[in-house]
Short mmCIF file of C-alpha atoms and ligand atoms in Angstrom, two decimals:
data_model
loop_
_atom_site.label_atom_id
_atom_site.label_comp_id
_atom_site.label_asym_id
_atom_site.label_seq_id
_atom_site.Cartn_x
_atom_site.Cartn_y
_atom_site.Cartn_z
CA UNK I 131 17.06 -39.82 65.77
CA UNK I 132 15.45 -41.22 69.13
CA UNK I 133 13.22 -38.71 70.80
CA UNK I 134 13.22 -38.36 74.30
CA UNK I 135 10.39 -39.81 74.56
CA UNK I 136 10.78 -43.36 72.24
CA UNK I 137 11.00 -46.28 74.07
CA UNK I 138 14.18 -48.33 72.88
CA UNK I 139 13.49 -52.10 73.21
CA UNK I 140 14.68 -53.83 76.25
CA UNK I 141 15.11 -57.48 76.34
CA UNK I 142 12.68 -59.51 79.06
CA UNK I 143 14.12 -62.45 81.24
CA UNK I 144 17.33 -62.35 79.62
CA UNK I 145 19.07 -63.90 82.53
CA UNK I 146 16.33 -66.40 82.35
CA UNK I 147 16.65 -67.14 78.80
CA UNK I 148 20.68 -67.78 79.35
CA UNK I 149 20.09 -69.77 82.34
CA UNK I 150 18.28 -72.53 80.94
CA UNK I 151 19.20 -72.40 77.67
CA UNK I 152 22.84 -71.86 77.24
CA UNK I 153 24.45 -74.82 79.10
CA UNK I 154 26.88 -75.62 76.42
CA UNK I 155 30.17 -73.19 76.09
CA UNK I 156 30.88 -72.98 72.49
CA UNK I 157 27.96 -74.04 71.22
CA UNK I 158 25.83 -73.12 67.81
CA UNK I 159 22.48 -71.76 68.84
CA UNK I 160 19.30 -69.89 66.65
CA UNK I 161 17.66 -66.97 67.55
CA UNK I 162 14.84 -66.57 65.48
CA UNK I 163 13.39 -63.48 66.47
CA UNK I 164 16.85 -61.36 66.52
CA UNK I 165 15.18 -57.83 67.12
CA UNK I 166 17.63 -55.55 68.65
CA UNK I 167 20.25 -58.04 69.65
CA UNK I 168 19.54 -58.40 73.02
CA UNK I 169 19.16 -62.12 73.62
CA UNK I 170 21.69 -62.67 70.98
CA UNK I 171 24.14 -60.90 72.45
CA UNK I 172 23.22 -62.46 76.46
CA UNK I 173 23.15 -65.84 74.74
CA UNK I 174 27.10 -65.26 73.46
CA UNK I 175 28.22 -63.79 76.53
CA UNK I 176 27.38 -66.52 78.51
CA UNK I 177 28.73 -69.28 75.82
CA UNK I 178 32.06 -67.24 75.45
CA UNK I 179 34.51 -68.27 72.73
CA UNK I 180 33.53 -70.12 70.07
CA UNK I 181 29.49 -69.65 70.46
CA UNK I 182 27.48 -68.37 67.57
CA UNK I 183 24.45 -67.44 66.99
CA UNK I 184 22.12 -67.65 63.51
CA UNK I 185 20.15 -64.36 63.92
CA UNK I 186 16.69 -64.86 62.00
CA UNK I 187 14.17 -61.20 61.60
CA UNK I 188 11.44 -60.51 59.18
CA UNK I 189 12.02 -56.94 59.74
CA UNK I 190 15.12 -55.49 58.00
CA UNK I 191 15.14 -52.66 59.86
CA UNK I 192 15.40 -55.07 63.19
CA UNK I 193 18.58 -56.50 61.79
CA UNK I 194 20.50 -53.00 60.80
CA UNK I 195 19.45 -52.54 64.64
CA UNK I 196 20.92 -55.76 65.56
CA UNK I 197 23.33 -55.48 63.31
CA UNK I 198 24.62 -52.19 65.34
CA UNK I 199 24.42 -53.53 68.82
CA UNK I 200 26.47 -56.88 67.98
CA UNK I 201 29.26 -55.01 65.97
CA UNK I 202 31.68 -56.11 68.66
CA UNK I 203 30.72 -60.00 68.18
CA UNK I 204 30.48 -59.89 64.51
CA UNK I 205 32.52 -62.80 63.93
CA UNK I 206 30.20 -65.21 66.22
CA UNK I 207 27.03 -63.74 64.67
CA UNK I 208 25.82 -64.22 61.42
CA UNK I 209 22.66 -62.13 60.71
CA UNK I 210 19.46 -63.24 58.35
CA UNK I 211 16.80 -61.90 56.70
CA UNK I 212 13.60 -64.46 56.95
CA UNK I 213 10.67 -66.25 58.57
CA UNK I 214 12.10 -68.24 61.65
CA UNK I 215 9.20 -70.48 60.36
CA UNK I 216 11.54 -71.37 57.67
CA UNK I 217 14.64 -71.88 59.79
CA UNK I 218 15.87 -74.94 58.82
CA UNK I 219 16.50 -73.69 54.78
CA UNK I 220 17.76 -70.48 56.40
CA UNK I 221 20.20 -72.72 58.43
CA UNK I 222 21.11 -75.05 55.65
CA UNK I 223 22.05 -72.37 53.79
CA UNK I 224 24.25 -71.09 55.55
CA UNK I 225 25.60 -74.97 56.23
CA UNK I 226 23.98 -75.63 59.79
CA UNK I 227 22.42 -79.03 60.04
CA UNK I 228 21.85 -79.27 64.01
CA UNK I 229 22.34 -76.29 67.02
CA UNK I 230 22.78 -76.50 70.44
CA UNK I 231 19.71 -74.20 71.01
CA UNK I 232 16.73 -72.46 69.48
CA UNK I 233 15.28 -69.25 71.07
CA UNK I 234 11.73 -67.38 69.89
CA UNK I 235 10.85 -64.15 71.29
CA UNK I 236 7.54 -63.17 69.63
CA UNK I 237 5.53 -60.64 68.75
CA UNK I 238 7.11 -57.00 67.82
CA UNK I 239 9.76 -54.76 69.76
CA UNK I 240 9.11 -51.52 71.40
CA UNK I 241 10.74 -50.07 68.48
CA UNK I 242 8.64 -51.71 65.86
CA UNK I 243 5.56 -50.42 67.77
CA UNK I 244 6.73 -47.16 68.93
CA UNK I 245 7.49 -46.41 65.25
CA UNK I 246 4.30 -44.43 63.56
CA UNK I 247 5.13 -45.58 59.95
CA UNK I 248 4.58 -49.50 60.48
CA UNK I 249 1.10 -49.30 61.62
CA UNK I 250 1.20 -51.53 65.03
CA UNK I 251 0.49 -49.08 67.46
CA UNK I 252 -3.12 -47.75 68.54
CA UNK I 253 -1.14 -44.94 70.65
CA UNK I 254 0.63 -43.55 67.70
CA UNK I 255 -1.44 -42.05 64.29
CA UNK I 256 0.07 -43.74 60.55
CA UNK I 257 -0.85 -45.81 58.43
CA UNK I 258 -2.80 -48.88 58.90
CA UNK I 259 -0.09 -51.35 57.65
CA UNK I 260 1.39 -53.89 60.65
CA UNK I 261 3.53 -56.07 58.62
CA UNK I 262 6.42 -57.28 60.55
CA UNK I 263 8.23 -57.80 56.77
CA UNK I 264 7.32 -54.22 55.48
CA UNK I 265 9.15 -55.16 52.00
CA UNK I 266 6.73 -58.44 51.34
CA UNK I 267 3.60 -58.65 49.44
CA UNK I 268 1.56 -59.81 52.53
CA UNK I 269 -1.66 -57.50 52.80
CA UNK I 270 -1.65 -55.04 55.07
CA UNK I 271 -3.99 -54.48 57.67
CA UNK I 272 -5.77 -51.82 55.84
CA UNK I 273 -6.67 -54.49 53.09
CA UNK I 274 -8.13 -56.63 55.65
CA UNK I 275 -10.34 -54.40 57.72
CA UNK I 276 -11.28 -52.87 54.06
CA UNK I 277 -11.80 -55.82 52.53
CA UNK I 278 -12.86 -59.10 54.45
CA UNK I 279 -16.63 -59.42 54.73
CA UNK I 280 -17.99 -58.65 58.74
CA UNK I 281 -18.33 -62.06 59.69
CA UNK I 282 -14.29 -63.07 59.01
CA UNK I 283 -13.82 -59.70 60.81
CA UNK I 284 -15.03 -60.42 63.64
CA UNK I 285 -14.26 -64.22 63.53
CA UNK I 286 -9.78 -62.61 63.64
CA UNK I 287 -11.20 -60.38 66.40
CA UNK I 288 -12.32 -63.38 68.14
CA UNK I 289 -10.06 -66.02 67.50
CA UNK I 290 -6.44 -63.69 67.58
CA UNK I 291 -8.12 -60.73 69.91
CA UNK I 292 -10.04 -63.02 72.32
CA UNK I 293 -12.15 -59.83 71.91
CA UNK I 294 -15.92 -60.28 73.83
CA UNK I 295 -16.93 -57.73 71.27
CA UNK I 296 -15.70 -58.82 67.95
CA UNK I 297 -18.87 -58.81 66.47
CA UNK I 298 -20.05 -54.76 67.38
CA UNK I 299 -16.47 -54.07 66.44
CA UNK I 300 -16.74 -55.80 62.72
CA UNK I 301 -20.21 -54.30 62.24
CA UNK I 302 -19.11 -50.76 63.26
CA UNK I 303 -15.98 -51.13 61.15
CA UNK I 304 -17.84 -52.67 57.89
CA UNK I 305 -20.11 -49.20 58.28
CA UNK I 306 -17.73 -46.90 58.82
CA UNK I 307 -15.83 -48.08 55.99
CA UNK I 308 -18.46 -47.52 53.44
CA UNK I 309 -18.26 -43.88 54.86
CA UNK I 310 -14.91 -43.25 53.67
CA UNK I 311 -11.75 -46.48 53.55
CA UNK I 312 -10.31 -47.08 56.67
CA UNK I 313 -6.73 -46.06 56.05
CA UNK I 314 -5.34 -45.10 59.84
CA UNK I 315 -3.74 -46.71 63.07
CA UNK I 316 -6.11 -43.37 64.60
CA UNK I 317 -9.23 -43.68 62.48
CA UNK I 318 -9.43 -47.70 63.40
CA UNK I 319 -8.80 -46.80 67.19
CA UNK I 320 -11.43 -44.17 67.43
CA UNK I 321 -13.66 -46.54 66.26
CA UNK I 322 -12.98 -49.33 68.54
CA UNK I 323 -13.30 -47.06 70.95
CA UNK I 324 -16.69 -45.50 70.24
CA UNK I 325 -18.01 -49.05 70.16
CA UNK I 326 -16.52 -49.68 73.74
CA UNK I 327 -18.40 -46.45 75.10
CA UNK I 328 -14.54 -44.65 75.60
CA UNK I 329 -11.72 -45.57 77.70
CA UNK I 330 -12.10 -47.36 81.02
CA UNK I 331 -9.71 -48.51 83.04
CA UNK I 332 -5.52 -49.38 82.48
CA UNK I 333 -6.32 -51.20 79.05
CA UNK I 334 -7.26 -49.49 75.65
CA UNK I 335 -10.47 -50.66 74.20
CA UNK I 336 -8.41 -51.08 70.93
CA UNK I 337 -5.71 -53.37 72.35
CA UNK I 338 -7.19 -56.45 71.57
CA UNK I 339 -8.60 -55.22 67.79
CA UNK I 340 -4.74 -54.27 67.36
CA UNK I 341 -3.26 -57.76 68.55
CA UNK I 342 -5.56 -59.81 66.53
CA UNK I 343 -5.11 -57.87 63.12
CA UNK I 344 -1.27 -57.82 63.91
CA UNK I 345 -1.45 -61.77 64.22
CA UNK I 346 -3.36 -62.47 61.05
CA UNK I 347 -1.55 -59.89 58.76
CA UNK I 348 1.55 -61.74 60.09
CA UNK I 349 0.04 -65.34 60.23
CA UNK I 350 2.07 -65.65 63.68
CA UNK I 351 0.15 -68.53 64.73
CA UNK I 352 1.48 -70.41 61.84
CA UNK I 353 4.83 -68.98 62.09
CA UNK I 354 4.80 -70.41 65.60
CA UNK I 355 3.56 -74.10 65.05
CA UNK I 356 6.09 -74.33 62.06
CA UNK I 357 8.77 -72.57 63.82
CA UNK I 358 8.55 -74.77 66.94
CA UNK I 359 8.50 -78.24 64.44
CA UNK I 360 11.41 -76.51 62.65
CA UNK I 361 13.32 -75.74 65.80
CA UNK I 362 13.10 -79.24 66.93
CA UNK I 363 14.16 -81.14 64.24
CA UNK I 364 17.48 -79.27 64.09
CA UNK I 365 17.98 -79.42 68.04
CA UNK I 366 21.07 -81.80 68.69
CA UNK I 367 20.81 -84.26 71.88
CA UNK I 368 20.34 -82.70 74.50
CA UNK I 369 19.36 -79.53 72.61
CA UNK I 370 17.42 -76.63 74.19
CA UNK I 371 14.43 -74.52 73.15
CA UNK I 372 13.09 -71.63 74.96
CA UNK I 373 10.00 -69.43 73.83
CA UNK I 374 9.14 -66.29 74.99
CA UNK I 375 5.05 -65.27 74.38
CA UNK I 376 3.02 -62.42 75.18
CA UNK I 377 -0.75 -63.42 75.30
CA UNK I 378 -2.58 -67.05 76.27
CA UNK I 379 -2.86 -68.01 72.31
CA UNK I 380 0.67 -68.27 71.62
CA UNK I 381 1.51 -69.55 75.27
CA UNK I 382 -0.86 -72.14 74.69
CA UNK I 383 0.23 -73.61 71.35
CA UNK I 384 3.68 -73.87 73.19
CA UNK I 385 2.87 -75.76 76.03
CA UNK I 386 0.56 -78.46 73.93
CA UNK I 387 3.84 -78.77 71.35
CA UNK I 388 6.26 -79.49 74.24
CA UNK I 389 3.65 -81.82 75.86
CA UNK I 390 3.29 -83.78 72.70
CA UNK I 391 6.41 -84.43 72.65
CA UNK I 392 7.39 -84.94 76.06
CA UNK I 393 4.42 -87.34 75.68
CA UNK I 394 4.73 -90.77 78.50
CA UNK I 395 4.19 -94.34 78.38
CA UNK I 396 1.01 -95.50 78.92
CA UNK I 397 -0.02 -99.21 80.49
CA UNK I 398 -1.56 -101.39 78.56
CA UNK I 399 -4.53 -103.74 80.55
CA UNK I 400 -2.88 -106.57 78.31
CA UNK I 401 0.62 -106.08 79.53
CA UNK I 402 3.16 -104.10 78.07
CA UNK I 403 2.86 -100.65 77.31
CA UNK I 404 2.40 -98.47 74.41
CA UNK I 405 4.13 -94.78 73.78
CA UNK I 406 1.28 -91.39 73.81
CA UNK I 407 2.37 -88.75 72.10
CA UNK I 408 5.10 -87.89 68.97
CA UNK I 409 9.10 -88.38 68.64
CA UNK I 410 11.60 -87.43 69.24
CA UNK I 411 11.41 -86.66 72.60
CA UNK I 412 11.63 -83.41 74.68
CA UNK I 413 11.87 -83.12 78.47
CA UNK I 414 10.36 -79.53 79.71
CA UNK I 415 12.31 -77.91 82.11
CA UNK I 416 9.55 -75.48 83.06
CA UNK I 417 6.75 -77.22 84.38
CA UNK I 418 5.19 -73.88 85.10
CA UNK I 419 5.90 -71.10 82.88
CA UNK I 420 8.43 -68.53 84.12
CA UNK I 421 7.38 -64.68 84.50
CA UNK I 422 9.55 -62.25 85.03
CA UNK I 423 10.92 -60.73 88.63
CA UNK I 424 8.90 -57.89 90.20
CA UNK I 425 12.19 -55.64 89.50
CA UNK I 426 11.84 -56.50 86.06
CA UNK I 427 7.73 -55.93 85.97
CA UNK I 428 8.65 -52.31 87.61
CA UNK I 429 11.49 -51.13 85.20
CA UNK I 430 9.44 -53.13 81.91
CA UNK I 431 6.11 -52.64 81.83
CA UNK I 432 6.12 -55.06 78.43
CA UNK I 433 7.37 -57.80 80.78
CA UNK I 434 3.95 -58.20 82.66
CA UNK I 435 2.59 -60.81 80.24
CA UNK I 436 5.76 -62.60 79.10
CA UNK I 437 5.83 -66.40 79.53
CA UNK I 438 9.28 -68.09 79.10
CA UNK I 439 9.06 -72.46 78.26
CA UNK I 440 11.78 -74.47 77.75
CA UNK I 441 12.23 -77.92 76.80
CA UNK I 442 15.47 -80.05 76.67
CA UNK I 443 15.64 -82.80 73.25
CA UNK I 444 16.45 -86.10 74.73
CA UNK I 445 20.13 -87.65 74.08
CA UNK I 446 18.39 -90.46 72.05
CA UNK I 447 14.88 -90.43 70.65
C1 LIG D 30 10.06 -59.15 70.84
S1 LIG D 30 11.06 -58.79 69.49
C2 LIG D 30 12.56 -59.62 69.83
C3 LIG D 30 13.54 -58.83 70.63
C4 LIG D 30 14.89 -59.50 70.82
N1 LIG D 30 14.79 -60.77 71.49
C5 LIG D 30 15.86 -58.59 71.56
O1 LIG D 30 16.41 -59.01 72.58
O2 LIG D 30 16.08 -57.48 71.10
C6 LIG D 30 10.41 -59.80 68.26
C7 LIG D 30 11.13 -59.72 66.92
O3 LIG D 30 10.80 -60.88 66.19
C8 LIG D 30 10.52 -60.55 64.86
N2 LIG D 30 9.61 -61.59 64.38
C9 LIG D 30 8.35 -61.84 64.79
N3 LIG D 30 7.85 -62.90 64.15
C10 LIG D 30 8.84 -63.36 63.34
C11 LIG D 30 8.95 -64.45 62.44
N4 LIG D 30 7.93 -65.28 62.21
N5 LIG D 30 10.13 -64.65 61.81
C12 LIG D 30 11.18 -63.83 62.03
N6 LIG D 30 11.13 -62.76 62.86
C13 LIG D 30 9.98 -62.53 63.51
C14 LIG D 30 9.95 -59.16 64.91
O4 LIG D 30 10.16 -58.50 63.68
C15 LIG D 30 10.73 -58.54 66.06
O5 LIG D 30 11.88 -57.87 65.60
#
């Protein structure tokens, strides 16, 4: 039952999102972070009869979500259980071979994080777990902040966290846990947070601890590079792909993969010129990445840091 005071997940720059990437009525698109149906459902109202949408979550509980709030589309919506990293099998097997447009949303919902039980939230006491696919073998984050020695600790809290102090963090955490196992969301947060001297200012010391485990229990970054590589080769001409990200990392790897392949022609002293950069060929459509409105920012706080790219396939590579 939702409590008063649970956040239920609201979609960011969904007008965005349909703007520049459904230009096609009737057209097959992929969106490989379904969550609660938002974007999937935007993305079919705007391409009206005939569109359909490929709805890819880890989570299974994000899909009997999604499933819910697309019951009135269900014939344009097929819904799948899976790694958008893997989207082209999940697409061939449900006999897709090209789409008119590829959406990723990343990271976790409101609900995913608002929920005590799955371990992603620093705000809410449960268990230390984080998985995105809470039915997979992956380890959890309890088995990683129990188990890795201090220096890969603090090399996720670097790399994924972009935390200044990853290494008092992984030293406090590799002492504590010879105390008793570090098996909470609460007892990993209090720790964090005696290391950063308390709480100052509008961000919790633990944020960054939180975001890097949650990456590396997920492997996210190497969802992302795969999922982007996957997304293109099933783009048709003239194909779209948008990507929604919520911290530099992720933003980052986007920008470099659409500038690879948007790559240019570069003169050669000898004449001629030779081709920098990979096929097939995108054009971005977003020079600059798009944030959302200041009415969104007020009514979302989760909006702040989200960074929308989107990139067009070329007609012919
Ligand atoms: C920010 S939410 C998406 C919300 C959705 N766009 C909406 O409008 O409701 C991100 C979702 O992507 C899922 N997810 C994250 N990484 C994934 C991956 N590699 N493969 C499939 N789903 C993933 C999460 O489980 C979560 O449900």
């Amino acid at each position: 039952m939702e409590t008063s005071c649970h956040r239920m997940h609201e979609s960011v720059l969904i007008k965005e999102v349909v703007d520049l990437l459904v230009v096609k009525q009737g057209g097959i698109y992929i969106d490989g972070t379904v969550g609660n149906g938002g974007h999937t459902k935007a993305i079919i109202e705007k391409g009206g009869p005939g569109t359909f949408v490929l709805g890819i979550d880890r989570d299974v509980s994000a899909l009997q979500r999604a499933g819910k709030a697309l019951g009135d589309y269900s014939g344009q919506v097929n819904l799948a259980h899976g790694n958008y990293a893997d989207m082209v099998e999940i697409a061939g097997k449900k006999g897709i071979k090209s789409v008119d447009g590829v959406l990723l949303d990343l990271g976790v919902s409101s609900d995913q994080l608002e929920d005590a039980g799955r371990g992603f939230s620093f705000m809410k006491d449960g268990p230390l777990d984080m998985r995105m696919n809470a039915s997979g073998n992956e380890e959890t984050a309890a088995d990683l902040v129990n188990e890795l020695p201090g220096e890969e600790l603090c090399k996720i809290l670097k790399e994924f966290g972009e935390e200044r102090m990853a290494g008092q963090i992984a030293r406090a955490i590799v002492r504590d846990r010879e105390k008793e196992i570090i098996s909470t969301t609460g007892r990993l947060a209090e720790i964090v947070e005696r290391v950063a001297g308390g709480r100052h200012g509008r961000i919790h010391p633990a944020t960054r601890t939180f975001q890097a485990l949650r990456i590396r229990v997920n492997n996210e970054i190497g969802s992302l590079e795969k999922g982007l590589e996957n997304g293109l080769s099933l783009l048709a001409p003239k194909g779209r792909m948008a990507v929604i990200s919520f911290h530099s990392l992720e933003d980052r790897i986007v920008k470099k993969f659409f500038a690879r392949h948007a790559g240019k022609w570069e003169s050669l002293q000898a004449g001629g010129c030779r081709w920098i950069g990979d096929k097939p060929v995108m054009n971005i459509l977003t020079r600059r990445p798009i944030g959302p409105s200041d009415e969104e920012r007020d009514v979302n706080s989760r909006s702040r840091s989200a960074k929308l790219r989107v990139a067009e396939r070329n007609g012919k590579d």
